[in-house]
Coordinates of C-alpha atoms in Angstrom, one line a residue:
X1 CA 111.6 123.3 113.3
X2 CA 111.2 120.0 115.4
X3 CA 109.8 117.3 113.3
X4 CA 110.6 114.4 116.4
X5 CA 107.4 112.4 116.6
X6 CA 106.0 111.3 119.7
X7 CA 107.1 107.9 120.9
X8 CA 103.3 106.1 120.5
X9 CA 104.1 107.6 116.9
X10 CA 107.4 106.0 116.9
X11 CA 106.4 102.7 117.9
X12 CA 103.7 102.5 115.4
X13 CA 105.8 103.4 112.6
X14 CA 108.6 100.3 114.2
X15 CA 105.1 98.0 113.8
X16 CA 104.5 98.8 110.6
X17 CA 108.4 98.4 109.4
X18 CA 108.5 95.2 110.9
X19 CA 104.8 93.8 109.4
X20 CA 105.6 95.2 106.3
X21 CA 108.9 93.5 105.8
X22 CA 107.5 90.2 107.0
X23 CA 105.1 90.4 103.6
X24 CA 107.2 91.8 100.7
X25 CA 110.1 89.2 100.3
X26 CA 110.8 88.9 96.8
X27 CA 108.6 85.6 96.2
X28 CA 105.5 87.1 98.2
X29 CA 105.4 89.9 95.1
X30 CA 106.0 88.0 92.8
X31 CA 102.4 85.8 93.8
X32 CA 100.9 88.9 94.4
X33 CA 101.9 90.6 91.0
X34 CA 100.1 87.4 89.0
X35 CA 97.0 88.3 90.6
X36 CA 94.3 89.7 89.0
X37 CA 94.6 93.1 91.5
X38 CA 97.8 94.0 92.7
X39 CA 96.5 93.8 96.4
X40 CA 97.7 91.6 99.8
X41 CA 94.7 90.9 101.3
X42 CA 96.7 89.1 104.2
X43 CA 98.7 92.2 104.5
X44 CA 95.9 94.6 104.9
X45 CA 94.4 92.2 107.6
X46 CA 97.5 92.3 109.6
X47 CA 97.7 96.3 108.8
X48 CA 94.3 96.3 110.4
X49 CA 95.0 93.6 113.6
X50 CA 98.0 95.7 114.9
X51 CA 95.6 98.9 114.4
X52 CA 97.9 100.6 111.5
X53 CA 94.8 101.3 109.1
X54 CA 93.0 103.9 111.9
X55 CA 95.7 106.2 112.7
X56 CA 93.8 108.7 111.1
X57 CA 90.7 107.5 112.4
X58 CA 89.0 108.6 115.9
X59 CA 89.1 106.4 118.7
X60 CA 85.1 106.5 118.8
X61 CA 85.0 105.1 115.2
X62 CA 87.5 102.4 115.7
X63 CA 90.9 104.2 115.3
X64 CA 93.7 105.2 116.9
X65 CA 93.2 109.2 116.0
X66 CA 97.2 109.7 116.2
X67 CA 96.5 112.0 113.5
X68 CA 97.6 112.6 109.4
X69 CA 101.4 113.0 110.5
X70 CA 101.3 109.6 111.9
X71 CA 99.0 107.9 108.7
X72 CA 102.0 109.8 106.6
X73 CA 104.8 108.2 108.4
X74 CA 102.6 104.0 107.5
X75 CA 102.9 105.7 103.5
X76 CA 106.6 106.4 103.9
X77 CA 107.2 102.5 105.4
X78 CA 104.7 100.9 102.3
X79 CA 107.0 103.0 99.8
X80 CA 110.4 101.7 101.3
X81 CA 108.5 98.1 100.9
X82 CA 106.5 98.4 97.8
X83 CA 103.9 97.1 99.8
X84 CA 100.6 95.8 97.4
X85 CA 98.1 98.0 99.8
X86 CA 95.9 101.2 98.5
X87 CA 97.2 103.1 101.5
X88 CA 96.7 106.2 99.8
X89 CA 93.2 105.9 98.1
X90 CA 91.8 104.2 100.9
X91 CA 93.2 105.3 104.3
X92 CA 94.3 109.3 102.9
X93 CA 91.9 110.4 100.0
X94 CA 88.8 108.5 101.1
X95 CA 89.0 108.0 105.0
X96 CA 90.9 111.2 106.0
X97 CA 88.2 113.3 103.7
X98 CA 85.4 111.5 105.2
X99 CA 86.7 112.0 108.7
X100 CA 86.6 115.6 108.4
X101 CA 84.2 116.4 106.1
X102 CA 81.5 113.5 106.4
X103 CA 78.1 113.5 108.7
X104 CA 78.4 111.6 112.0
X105 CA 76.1 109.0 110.2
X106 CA 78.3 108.3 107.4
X107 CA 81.3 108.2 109.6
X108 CA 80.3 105.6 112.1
X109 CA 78.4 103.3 108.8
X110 CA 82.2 103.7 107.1
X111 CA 85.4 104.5 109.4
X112 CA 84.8 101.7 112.0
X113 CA 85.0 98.9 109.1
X114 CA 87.9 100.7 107.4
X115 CA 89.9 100.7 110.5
X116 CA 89.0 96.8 110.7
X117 CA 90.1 96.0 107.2
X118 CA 86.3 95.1 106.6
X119 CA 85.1 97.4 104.1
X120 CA 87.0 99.4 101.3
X121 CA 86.2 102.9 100.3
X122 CA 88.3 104.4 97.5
X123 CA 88.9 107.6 95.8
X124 CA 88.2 108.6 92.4
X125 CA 90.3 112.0 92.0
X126 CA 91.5 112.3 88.9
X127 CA 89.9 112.8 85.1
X128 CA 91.3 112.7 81.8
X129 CA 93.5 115.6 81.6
X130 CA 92.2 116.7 85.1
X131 CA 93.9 115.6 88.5
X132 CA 91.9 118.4 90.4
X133 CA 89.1 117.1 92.2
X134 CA 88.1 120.8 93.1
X135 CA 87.1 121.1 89.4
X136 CA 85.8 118.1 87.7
X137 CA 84.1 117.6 84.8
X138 CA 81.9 114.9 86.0
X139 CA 78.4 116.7 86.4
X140 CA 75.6 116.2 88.9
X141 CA 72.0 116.9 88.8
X142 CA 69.9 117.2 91.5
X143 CA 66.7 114.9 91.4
X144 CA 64.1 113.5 94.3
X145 CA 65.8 111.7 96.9
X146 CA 70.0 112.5 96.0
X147 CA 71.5 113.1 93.1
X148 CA 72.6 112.1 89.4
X149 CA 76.1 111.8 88.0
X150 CA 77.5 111.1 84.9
X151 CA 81.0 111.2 83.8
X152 CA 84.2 109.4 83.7
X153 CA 86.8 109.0 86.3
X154 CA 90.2 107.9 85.8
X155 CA 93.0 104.7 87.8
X156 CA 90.8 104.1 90.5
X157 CA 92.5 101.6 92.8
X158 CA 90.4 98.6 93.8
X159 CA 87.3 99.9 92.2
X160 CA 85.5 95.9 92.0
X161 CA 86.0 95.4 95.2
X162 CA 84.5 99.0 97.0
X163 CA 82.2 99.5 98.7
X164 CA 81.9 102.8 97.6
X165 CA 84.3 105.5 95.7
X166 CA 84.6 108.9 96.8
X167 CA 84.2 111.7 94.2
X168 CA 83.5 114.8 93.4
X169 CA 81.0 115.9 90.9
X170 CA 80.0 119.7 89.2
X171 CA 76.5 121.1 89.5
X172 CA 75.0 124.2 88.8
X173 CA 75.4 125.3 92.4
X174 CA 79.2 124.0 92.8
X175 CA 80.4 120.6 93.5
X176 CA 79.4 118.0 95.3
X177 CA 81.1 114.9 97.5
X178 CA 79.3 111.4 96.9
X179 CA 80.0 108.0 97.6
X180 CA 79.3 106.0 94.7
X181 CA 78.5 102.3 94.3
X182 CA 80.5 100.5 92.4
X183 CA 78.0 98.3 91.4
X184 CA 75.2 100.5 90.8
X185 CA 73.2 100.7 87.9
X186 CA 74.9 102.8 85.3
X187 CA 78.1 102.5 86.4
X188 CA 80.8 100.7 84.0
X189 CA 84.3 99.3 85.1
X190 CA 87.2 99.1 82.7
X191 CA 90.6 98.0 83.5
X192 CA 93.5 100.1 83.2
X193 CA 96.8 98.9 83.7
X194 CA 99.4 101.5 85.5
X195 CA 102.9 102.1 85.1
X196 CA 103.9 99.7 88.2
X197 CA 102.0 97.0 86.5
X198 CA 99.1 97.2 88.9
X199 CA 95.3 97.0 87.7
X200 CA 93.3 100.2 88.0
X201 CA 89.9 101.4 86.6
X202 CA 88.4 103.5 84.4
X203 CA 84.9 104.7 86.6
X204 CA 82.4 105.8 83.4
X205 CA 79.0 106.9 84.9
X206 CA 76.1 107.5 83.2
X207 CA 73.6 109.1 85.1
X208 CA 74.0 106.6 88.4
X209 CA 71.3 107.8 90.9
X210 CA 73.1 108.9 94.6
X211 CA 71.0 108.6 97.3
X212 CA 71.0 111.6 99.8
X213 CA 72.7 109.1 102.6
X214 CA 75.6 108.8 100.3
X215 CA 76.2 112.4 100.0
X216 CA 78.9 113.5 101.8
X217 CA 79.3 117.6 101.2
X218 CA 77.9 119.6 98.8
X219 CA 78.8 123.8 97.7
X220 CA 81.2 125.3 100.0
X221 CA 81.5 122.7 102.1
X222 CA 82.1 119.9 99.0
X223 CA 85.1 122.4 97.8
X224 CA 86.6 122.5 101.2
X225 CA 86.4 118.5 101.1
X226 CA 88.3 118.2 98.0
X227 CA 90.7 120.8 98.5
X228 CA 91.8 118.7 101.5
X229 CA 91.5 115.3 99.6
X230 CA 93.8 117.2 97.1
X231 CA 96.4 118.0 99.3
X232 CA 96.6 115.5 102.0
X233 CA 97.2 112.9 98.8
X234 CA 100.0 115.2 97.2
X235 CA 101.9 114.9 100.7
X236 CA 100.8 111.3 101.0
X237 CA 102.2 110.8 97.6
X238 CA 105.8 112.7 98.4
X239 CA 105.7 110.5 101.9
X240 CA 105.8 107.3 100.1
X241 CA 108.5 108.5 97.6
X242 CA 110.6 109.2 101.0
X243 CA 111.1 105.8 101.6
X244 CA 110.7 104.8 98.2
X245 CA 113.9 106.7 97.3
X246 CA 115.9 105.6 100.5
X247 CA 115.5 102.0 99.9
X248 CA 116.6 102.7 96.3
X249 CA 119.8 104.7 97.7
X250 CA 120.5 102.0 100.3
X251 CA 119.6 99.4 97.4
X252 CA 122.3 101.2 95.4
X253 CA 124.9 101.7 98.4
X254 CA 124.9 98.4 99.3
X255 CA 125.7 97.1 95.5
X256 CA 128.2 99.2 94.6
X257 CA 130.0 98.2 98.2
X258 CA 129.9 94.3 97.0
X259 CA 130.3 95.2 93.2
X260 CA 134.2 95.3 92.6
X261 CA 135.7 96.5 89.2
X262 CA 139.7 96.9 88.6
X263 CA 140.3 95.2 91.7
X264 CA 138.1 97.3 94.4
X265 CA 134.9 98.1 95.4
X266 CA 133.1 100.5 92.7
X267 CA 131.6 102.7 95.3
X268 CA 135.1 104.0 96.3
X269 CA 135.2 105.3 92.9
X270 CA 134.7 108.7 93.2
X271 CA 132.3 109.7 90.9
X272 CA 130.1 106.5 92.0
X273 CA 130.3 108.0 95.5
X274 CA 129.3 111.3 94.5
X275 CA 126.4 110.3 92.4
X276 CA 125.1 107.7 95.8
X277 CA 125.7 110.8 98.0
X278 CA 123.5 113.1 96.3
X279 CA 121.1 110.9 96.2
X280 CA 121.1 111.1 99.9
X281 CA 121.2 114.5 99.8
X282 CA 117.8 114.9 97.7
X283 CA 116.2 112.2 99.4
X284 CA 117.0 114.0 102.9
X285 CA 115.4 117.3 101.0
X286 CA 112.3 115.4 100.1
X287 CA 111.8 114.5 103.7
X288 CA 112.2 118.1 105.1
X289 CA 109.3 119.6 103.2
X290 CA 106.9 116.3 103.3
X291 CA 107.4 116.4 107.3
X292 CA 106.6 120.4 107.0
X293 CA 103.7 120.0 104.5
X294 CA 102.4 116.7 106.6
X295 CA 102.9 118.5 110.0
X296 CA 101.0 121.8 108.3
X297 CA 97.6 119.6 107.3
X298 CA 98.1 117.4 110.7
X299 CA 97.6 120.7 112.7
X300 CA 94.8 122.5 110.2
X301 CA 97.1 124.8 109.1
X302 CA 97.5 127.0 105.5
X303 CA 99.2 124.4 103.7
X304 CA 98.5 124.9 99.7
X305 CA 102.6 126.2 99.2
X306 CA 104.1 123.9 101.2
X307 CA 102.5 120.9 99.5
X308 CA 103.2 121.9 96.1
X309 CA 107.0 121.8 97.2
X310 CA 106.6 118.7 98.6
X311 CA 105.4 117.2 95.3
X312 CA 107.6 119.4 93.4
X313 CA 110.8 117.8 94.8
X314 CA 108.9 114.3 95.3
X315 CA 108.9 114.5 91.4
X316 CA 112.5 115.2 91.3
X317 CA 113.6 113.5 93.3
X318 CA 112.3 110.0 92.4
X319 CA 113.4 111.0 88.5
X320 CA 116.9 111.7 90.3
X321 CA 117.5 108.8 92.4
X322 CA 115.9 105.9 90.2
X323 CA 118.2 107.2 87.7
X324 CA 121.1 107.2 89.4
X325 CA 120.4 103.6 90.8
X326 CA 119.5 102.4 87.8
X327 CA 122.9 104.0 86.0
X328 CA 125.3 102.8 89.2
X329 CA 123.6 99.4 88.7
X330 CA 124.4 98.8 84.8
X331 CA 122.0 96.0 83.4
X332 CA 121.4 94.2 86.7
X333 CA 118.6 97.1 87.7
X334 CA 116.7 96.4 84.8
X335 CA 116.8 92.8 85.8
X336 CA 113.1 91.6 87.4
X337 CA 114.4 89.1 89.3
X338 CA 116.5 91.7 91.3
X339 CA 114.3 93.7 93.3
X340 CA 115.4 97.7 91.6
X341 CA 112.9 97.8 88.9
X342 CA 109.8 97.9 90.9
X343 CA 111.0 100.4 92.5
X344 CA 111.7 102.7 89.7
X345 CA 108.7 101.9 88.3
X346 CA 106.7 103.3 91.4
X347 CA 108.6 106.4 91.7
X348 CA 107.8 107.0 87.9
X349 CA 103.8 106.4 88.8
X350 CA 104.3 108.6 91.8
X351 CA 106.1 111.1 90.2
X352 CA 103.4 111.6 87.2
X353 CA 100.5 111.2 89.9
X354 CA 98.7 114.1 90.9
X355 CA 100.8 117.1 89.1
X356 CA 104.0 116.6 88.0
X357 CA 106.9 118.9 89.0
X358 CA 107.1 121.3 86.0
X359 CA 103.3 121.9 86.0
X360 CA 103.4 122.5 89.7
X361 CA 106.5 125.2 89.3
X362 CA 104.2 126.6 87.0
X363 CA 101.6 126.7 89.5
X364 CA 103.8 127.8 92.4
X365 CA 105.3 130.7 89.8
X366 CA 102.0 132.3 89.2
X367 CA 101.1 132.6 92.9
X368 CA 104.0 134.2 93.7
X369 CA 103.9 136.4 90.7
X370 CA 100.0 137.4 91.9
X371 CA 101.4 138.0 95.3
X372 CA 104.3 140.5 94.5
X373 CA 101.9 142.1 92.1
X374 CA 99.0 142.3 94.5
X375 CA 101.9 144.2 97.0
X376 CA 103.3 146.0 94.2
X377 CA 99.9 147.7 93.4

């Protein structure tokens, strides 16, 4: 396997390291963390200047169309910044689905201003007890001129400030894909506050009226949509927990390298050095199956088992690593001026989001059981 990316892939993901760091110094999160939505505005707009929020978005609608391993590569570099930008619900679950899945109307009203930083469109894929947006319990009903949904949706970034949220609602037919206005009648917001301290919403609808413009797929083609949405966020998810865990490790490295105890440096303690070096050997794991799941999607290819690994270690492996920077760190990684705990407490949200590893074995176990039995018989 050859995972070297193409050097116009390379040089955007150098842009994006370098923007990035130039917003998240220590005080610059600090501001942003007292607002009322953990969200950079200025950040986005730069994101958006040097082209970074259309890599998954064709040239013809205002993007770059370097494709879903490139947009994978921009989550990796927010997670080693904790950058305050919906990458995921914005640029993966909503723009990526309606890029493949949406009618050439609805992508040239939508992508072009997403790829500006001009409009928002989140994503609304998980429920109470339900993170699969292939099977929702949200319900549709088909009236004159679109449809009506009611239901509840759960931690949907930037939900006041939409312009529309992607989801998926059940009818008697099978799903449906809509894009649903955030300030339509019938629609409540209610603030939920996230592990990382960010501000999310509760979506509760009660019987908000789509218009047919606004819906995106419906039956066969609905499920396909969501199925995608499903999996390009999973990988998405374990991309930003790559450099999420790195910059922990390097966090850590660099500490225990200044940190002296009986004389000498801690980290050339050997049981310090072991515990930083597997660290870097999970986090090197975690980046071998997110570049195989992301380079599966990027090229349309079955990717269902290699995603669930991706998650499946990204859930380890943030567990691992922020304990083992938290433990090699004593009380100073607890310590909010020092910049460790918001990144344990992002690998903690990342690592519940979407399936967490022991459900997901679960699910991996059973379709491997139901394929040795379907060869057995």
């Amino acid at each position: 396997m050859n995972f070297t990316i193409s050097e116009e892939q390379q040089s955007a993901q150098q842009l994006a390291q370098q923007i990035l760091s130039d917003f998240t110094d220590v005080d610059k999160l600090k501001v942003i963390e007292q607002q009322q939505e953990n969200f950079d505005t200025g950040l986005w707009q730069a994101l958006a200047k040097a082209g970074l929020l259309g890599l998954d978005i064709a040239e013809d609608q205002g993007g770059t169309g370097l494709g879903f391993y490139s947009l994978t590569t921009l989550c990796e570099e927010v997670g080693r910044t904790v950058a305050p930008v919906p990458i995921i619900p914005v640029l993966v679950s909503a723009a990526g689905t309606l890029r493949r899945f949406a009618s050439d109307t609805q992508k040239d009203q939508w992508l072009p201003g997403i790829a500006s930083g001009a409009t928002l469109i989140s994503a609304a894929l998980e429920e109470y007890n339900n993170d699969d947006p292939t099977i929702p319990s949200c319900s549709a009903q088909k009236m004159e001129g679109g449809y009506s949904i009611s239901g509840t949706k759960i931690c949907v970034s930037q939900a006041p400030s939409a312009a529309r949220i992607l989801l998926s609602a059940q009818t008697d037919a099978g799903i449906v894909v809509a894009l649903v206005d955030p300030r339509a009648a019938g629609v409540t917001l209610n603030a939920q506050i996230v592990t990382t301290g960010e501000t999310r919403h509760e979506l509760v609808m009660a019987k908000v009226q789509v218009p047919t413009e606004d819906i995106v797929a419906i039956g066969s083609e609905a499920l396909a949509a969501m199925d995608w949405a499903h999996l390009a966020t999973r990988t998405a998810l374990a991309a930003m927990a790559v450099g999420l865990c790195d910059k922990m490790m390097r966090i850590t490295g660099q500490y225990t390298s200044e940190r002296e105890q009986f004389g000498r440096p801690i980290a050339t303690f050997q049981a310090v050095s072991h515990r930083v070096a597997d660290c870097y050997i999970d986090v090197e794991c975690l980046r071998l199956v997110t570049q195989q799941a992301a380079s599966l999607i990027n090229e349309g290819h079955p990717a269902r088992d290699a995603v669930q690994i991706a998650k499946i270690w990204c859930g380890n492996v943030t567990h691992r690593v922020s304990q083992a920077s938290q433990h090699c760190h004593g009380g100073t990684g607890v310590d909010r001026d020092y910049p460790l705990f918001r990144y344990c407490q992002w690998a903690r949200q990342i690592e519940l989001t979407s399936g967490s590893s022991a459900q997901l074995t679960g699910e991996l176990g059973q379709t491997i059981c139901a394929e040795y039995l379907s060869k057995a018989g």
